[in-house]
Coordinates of C-alpha atoms and ligand atoms in Angstrom, one line a residue:
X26 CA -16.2 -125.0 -54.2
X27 CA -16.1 -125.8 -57.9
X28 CA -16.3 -129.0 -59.3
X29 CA -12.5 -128.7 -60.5
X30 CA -11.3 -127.8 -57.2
X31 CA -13.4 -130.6 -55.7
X32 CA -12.0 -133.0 -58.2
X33 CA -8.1 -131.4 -57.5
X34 CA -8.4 -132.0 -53.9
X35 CA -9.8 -135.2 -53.6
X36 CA -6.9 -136.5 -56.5
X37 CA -4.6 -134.7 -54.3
X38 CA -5.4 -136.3 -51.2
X39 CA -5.5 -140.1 -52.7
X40 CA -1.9 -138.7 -54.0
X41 CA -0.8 -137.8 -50.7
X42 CA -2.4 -141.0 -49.0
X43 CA -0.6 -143.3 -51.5
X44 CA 2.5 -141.3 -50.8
X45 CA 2.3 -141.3 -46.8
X46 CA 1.9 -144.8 -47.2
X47 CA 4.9 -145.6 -49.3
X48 CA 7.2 -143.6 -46.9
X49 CA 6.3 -145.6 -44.4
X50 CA 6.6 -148.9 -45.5
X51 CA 10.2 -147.5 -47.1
X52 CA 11.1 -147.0 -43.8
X53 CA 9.4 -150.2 -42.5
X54 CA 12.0 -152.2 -44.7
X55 CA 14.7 -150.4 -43.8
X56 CA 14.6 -150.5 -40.2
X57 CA 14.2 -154.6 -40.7
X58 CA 18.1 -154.5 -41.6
X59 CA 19.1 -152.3 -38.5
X60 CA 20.7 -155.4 -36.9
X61 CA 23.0 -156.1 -40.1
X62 CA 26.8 -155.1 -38.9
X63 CA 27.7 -154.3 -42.8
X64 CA 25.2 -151.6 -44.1
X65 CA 26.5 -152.6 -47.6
X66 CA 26.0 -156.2 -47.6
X67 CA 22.5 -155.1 -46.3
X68 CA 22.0 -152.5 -48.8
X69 CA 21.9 -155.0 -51.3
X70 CA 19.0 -157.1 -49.4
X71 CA 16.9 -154.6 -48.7
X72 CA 17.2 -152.4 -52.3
X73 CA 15.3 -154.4 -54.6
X74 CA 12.4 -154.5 -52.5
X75 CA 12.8 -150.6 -51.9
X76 CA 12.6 -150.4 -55.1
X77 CA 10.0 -152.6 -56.1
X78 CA 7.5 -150.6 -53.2
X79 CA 8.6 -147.2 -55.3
X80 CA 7.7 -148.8 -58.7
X81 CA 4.5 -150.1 -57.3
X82 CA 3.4 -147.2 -55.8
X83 CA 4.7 -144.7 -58.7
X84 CA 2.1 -147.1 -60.9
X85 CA -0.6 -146.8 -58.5
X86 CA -0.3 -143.2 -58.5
X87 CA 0.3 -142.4 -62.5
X88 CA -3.5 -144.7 -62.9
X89 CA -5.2 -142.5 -61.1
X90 CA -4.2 -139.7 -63.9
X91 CA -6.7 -141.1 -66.8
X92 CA -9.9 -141.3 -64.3
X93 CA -9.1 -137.5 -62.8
X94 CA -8.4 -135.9 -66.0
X95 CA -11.5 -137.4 -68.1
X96 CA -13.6 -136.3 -65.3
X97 CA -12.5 -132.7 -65.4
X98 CA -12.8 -132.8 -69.2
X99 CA -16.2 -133.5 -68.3
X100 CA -16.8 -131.0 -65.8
X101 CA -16.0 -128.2 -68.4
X102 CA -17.6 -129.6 -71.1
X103 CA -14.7 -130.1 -72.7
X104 CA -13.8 -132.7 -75.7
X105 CA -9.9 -133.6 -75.9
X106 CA -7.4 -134.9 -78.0
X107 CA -7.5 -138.5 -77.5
X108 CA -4.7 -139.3 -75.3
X109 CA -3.5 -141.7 -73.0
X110 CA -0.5 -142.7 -70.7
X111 CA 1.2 -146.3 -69.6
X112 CA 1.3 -145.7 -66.0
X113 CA 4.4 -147.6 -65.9
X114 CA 6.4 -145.0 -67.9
X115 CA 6.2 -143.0 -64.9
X116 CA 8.0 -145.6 -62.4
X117 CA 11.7 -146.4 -61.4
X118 CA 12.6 -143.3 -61.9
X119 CA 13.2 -140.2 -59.8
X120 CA 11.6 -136.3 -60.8
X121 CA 15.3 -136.0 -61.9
X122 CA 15.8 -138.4 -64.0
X123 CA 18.2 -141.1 -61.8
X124 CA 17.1 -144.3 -60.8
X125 CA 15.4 -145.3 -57.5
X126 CA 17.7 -147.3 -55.9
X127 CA 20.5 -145.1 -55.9
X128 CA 18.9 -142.0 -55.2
X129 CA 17.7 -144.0 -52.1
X130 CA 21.1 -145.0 -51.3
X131 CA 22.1 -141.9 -50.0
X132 CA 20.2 -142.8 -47.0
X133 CA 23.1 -145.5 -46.1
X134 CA 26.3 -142.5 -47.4
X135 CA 24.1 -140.9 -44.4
X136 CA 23.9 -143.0 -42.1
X137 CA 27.5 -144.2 -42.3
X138 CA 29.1 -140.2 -42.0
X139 CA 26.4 -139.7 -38.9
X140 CA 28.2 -142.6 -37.2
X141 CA 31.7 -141.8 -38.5
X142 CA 30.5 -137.9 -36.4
X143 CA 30.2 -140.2 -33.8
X144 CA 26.0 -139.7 -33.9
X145 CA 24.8 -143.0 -32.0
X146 CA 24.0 -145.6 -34.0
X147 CA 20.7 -146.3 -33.5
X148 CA 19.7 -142.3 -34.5
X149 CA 22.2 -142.6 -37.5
X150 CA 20.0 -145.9 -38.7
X151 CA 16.8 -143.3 -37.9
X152 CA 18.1 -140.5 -39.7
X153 CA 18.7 -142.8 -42.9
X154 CA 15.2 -144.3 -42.0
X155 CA 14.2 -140.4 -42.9
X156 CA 16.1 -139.9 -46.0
X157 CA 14.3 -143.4 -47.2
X158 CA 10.9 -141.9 -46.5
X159 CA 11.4 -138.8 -47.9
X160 CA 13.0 -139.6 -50.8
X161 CA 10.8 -142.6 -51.7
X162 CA 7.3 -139.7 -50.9
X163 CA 9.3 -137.2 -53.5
X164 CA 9.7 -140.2 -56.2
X165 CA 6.4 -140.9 -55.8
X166 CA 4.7 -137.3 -55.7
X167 CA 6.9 -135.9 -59.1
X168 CA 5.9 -139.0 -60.8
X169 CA 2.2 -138.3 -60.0
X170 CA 2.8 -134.7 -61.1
X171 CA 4.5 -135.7 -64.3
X172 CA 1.6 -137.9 -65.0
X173 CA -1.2 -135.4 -64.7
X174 CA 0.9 -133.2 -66.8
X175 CA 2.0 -135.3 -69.8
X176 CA -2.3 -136.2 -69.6
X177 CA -2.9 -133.0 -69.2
X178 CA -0.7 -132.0 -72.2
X179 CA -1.9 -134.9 -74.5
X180 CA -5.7 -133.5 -74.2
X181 CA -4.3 -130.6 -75.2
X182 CA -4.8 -128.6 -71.8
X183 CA -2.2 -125.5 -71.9
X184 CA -2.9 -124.1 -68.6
X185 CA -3.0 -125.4 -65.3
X186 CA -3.6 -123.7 -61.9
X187 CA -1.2 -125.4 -59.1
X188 CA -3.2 -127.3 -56.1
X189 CA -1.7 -126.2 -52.8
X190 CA -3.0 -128.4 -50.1
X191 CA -0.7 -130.4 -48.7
X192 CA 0.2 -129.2 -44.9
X193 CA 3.6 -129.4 -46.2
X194 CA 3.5 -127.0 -48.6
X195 CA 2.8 -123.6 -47.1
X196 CA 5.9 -122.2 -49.0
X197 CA 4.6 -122.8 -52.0
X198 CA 1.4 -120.7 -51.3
X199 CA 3.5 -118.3 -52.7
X200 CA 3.6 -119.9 -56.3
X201 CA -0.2 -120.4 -56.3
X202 CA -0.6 -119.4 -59.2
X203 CA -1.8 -119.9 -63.4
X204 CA 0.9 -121.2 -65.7
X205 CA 1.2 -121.8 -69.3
X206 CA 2.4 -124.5 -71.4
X207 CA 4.9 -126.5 -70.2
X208 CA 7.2 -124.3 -68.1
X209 CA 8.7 -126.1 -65.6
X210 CA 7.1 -127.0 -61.9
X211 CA 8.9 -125.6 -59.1
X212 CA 8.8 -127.7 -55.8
X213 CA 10.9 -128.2 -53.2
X214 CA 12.3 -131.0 -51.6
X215 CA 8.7 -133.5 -50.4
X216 CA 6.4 -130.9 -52.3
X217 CA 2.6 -132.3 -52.4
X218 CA 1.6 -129.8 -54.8
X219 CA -0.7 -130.9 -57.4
X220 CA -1.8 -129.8 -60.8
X221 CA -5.2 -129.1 -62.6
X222 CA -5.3 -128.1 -66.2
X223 CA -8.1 -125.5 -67.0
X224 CA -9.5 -124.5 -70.5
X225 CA -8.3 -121.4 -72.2
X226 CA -11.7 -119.2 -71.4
X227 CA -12.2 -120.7 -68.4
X228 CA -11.8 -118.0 -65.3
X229 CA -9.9 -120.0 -61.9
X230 CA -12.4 -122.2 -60.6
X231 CA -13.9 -121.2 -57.6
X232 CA -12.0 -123.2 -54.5
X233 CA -8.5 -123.0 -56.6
X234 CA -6.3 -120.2 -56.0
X235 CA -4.6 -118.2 -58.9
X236 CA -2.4 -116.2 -56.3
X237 CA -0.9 -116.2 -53.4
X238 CA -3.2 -113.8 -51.4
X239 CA -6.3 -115.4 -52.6
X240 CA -4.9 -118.9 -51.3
X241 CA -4.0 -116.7 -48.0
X242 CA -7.6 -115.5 -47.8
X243 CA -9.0 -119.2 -48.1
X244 CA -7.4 -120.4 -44.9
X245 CA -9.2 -120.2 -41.4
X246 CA -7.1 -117.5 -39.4
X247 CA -5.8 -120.6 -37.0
X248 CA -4.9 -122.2 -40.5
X249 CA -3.0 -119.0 -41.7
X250 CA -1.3 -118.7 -38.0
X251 CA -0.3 -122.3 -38.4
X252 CA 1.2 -121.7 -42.0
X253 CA 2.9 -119.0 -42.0
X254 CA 3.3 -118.2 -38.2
X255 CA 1.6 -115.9 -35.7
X256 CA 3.8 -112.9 -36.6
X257 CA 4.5 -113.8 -40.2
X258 CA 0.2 -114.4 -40.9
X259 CA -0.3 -111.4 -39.1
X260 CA 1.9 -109.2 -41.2
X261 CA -0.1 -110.6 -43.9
X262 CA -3.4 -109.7 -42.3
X263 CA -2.1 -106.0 -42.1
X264 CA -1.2 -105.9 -45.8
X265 CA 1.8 -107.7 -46.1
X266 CA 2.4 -109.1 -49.9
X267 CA 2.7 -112.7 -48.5
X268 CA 5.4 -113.5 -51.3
X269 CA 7.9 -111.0 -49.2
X270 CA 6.8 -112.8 -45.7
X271 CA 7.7 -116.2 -46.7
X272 CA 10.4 -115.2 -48.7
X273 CA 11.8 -113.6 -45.5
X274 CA 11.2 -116.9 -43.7
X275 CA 13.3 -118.7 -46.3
X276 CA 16.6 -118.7 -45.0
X277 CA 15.3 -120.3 -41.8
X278 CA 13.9 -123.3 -43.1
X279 CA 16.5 -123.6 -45.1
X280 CA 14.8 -124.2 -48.7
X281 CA 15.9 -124.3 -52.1
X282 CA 13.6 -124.5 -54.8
X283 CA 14.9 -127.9 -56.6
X284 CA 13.4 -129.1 -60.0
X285 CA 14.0 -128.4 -63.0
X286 CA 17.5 -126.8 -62.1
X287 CA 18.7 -130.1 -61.3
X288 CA 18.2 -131.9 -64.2
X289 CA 21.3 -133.0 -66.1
X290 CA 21.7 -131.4 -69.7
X291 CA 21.0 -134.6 -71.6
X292 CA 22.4 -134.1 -75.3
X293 CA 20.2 -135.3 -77.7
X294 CA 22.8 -137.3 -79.5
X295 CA 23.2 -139.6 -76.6
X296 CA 19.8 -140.2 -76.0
X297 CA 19.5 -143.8 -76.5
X298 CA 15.8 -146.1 -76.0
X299 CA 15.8 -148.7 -73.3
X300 CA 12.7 -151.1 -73.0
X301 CA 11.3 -151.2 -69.6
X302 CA 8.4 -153.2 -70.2
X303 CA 5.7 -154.5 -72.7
X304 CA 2.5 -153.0 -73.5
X305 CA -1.0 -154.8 -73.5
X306 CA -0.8 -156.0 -77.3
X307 CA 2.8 -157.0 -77.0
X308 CA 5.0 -154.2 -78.4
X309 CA 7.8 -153.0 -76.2
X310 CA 7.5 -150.0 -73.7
X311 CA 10.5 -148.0 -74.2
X312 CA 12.0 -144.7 -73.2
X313 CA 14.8 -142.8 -73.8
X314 CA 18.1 -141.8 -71.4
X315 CA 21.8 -141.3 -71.5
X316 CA 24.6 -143.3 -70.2
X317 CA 26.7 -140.4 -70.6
X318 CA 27.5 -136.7 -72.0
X319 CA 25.3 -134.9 -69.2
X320 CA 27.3 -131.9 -69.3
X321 CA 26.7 -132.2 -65.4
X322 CA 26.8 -128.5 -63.6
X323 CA 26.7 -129.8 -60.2
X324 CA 28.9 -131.4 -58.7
X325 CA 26.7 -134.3 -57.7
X326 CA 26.9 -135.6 -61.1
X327 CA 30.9 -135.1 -61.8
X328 CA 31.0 -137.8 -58.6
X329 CA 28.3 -139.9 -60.4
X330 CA 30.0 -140.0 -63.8
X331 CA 33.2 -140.8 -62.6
X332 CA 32.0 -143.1 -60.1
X333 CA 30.2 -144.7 -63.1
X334 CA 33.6 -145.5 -65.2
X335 CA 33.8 -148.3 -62.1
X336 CA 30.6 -149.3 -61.8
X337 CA 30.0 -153.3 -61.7
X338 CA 26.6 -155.2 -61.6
X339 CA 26.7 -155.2 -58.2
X340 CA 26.6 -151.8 -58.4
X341 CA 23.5 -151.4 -59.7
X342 CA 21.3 -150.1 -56.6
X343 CA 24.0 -147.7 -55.2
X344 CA 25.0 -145.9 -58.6
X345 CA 23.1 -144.4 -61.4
X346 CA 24.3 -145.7 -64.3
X347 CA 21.4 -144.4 -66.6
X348 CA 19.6 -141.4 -66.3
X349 CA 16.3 -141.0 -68.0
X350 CA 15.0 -138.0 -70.3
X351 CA 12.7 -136.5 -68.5
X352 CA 9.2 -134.1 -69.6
X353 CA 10.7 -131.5 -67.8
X354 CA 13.6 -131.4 -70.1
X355 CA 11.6 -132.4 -73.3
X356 CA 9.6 -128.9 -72.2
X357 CA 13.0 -127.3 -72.6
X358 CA 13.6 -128.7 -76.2
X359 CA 10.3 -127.5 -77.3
X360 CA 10.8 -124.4 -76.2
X361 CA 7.4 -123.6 -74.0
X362 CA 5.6 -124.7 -77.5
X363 CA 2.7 -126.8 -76.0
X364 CA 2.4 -128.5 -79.9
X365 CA 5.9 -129.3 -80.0
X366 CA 6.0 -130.4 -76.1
X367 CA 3.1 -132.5 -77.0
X368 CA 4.9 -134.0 -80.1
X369 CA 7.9 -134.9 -78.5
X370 CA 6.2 -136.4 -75.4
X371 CA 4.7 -139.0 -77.9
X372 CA 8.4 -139.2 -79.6
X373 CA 10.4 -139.7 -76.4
X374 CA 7.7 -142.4 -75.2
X375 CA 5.9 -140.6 -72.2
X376 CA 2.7 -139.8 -74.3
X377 CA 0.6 -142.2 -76.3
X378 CA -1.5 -140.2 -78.8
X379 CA -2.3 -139.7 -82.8
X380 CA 0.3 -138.1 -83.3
Ligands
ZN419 ZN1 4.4 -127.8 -52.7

């Protein structure tokens, strides 16, 4: 084990404890309304706390970014730009670029089509009770992601090795991998996957796995069964190319890569700042989103936009009425530049750093 790769885990597992934790207080406050005969009425108790336990957590998580990244600096002898993030710049928001709240609100949609299948209620309340957790654990692990990359970026890392630890994420054993610049991170739906940036001479740290067969190879043979199953490990053992194996697998477990394919198309044009806080010496914290002209390709968003031309106050935990610019789409403007990335993460608010 390398330094790095002892540094990656350990940030990986605080990540994954803060996360565990937050799904299942989520849940915790969600199964306090079960009694409440109008789910709506309750909804509106029960989402600003939701909310607030996101935020809180989302923070929690993004501090941890400064102390991890120095100390890999440090452990290749590397001097970076000086950079810095406000860990609350990476709260209230989801990986995609809605707000909390009503990305959480699908969990009562949910709960109210189980019951209308006829689904009893108590399991209906359950199954939302899931969609909380897992929802809140995805806010909360992107956030962290985006953190340690918009760091990352600002220290003027380029490439980063992705940390696959997280029992959840066998399937992406087959992204292990080294990536450049800021192309975008694929995860699926609850990934734990972390990131470490490495220097541009430095070969992968021992302990860190820069493909998928060498990940394969790290894992005890009970460990490989266990990942990718008996037959499917294996195959793999026999010469399989693991990629095929789990990409065989796919279908079963029903995954789809999401990311950075869901992001709206925010048009620059639109992009307006909103302050969501103050900074230490006073000045306001702002960011940028849209209230509208996301050419929207799925249909999720068509709903959204016209649910939006109704939207009241009141509305405000169950519909998205801003969605935020995100680094994943400020990677697209630049173009996988990493200096223009960099530039525009300072520009668009995520980033502070000479510019
Ligand atoms: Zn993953």
């Amino acid at each position: 084990m390398s330094r790095q790769s002892e540094l990656a885990f350990a940030h990986q597992e605080q990540i994954i404890a803060i996360g565990d934790r937050l799904a299942r207080r989520a849940a915790r406050i969600w199964r306090q309304e079960r009694d409440l005969p109008d789910l709506n009425l309750s909804w509106m108790h029960v989402a600003p706390m939701l909310q607030e336990l996101v935020a809180a957590a989302q923070i929690e998580a993004a501090s941890l970014s400064q102390p991890y990244l120095d100390a890999i600096d440090e452990s290749y002898n590397f001097v970076p730009a000086q950079a810095s993030i406000e860990p609350q710049v990476f709260s209230n928001v989801m990986g995609d670029g809605r707000e909390v709240a009503p990305a959480l609100y699908g969990a009562v949609t949910n709960t109210k089509t189980f019951i209308g299948r006829g689904m009893e209620a108590g399991r209906a309340f359950e199954a939302g009770a899931n969609f909380i957790a897992a929802v809140a654990s995805a806010a909360l692990h992107d956030m962290s992601r985006n953190a340690d990359r918009v760091l990352a970026a600002g220290k003027t890392y380029t490439r980063y090795i992705r940390v696959v630890n997280g029992s959840a994420c066998s399937r992406c054993a087959i992204l292990a991998g080294m990536y450049s610049g800021p192309d975008a991170f694929l995860r699926h739906v609850s990934c734990q996957c972390g990131v470490v940036p490495i220097t541009i001479n430095v070969k992968t740290p021992a302990g860190l796995h820069d493909s998928p067969g060498v990940y394969f190879d790290s894992l005890s043979k009970a460990e490989q069964d266990r990942r990718f199953t008996n037959a499917g490990a294996e195959a793999i053992r026999q010469g399989a190319n693991p990629v095929s194996v789990v990409n065989a697998r796919r279908g079963a477990y029903g995954i789809g890569y999401s990311g950075h394919s869901n992001l709206p198309n925010v048009n620059r044009a639109s992009l307006h700042p909103i302050v969501i806080g103050v900074r230490a010496d006073g000045t306001p914290l702002q960011v940028y989103a849209t209230t509208e002209g996301t050419t929207a390709r799925g249909a999720f968003y068509k709903g959204e936009q016209k649910a939006q031309q109704h939207a009241t106050s009141q509305d405000r935990y169950r519909r998205t009425t801003t969605l935020r610019l995100m680094p994943e789409q400020i990677a697209k403007m630049a173009g996988n530049d990493p200096e223009r990335w960099r530039a525009l993460l300072i520009r668009y608010g995520y980033l502070d750093a000479p510019r």
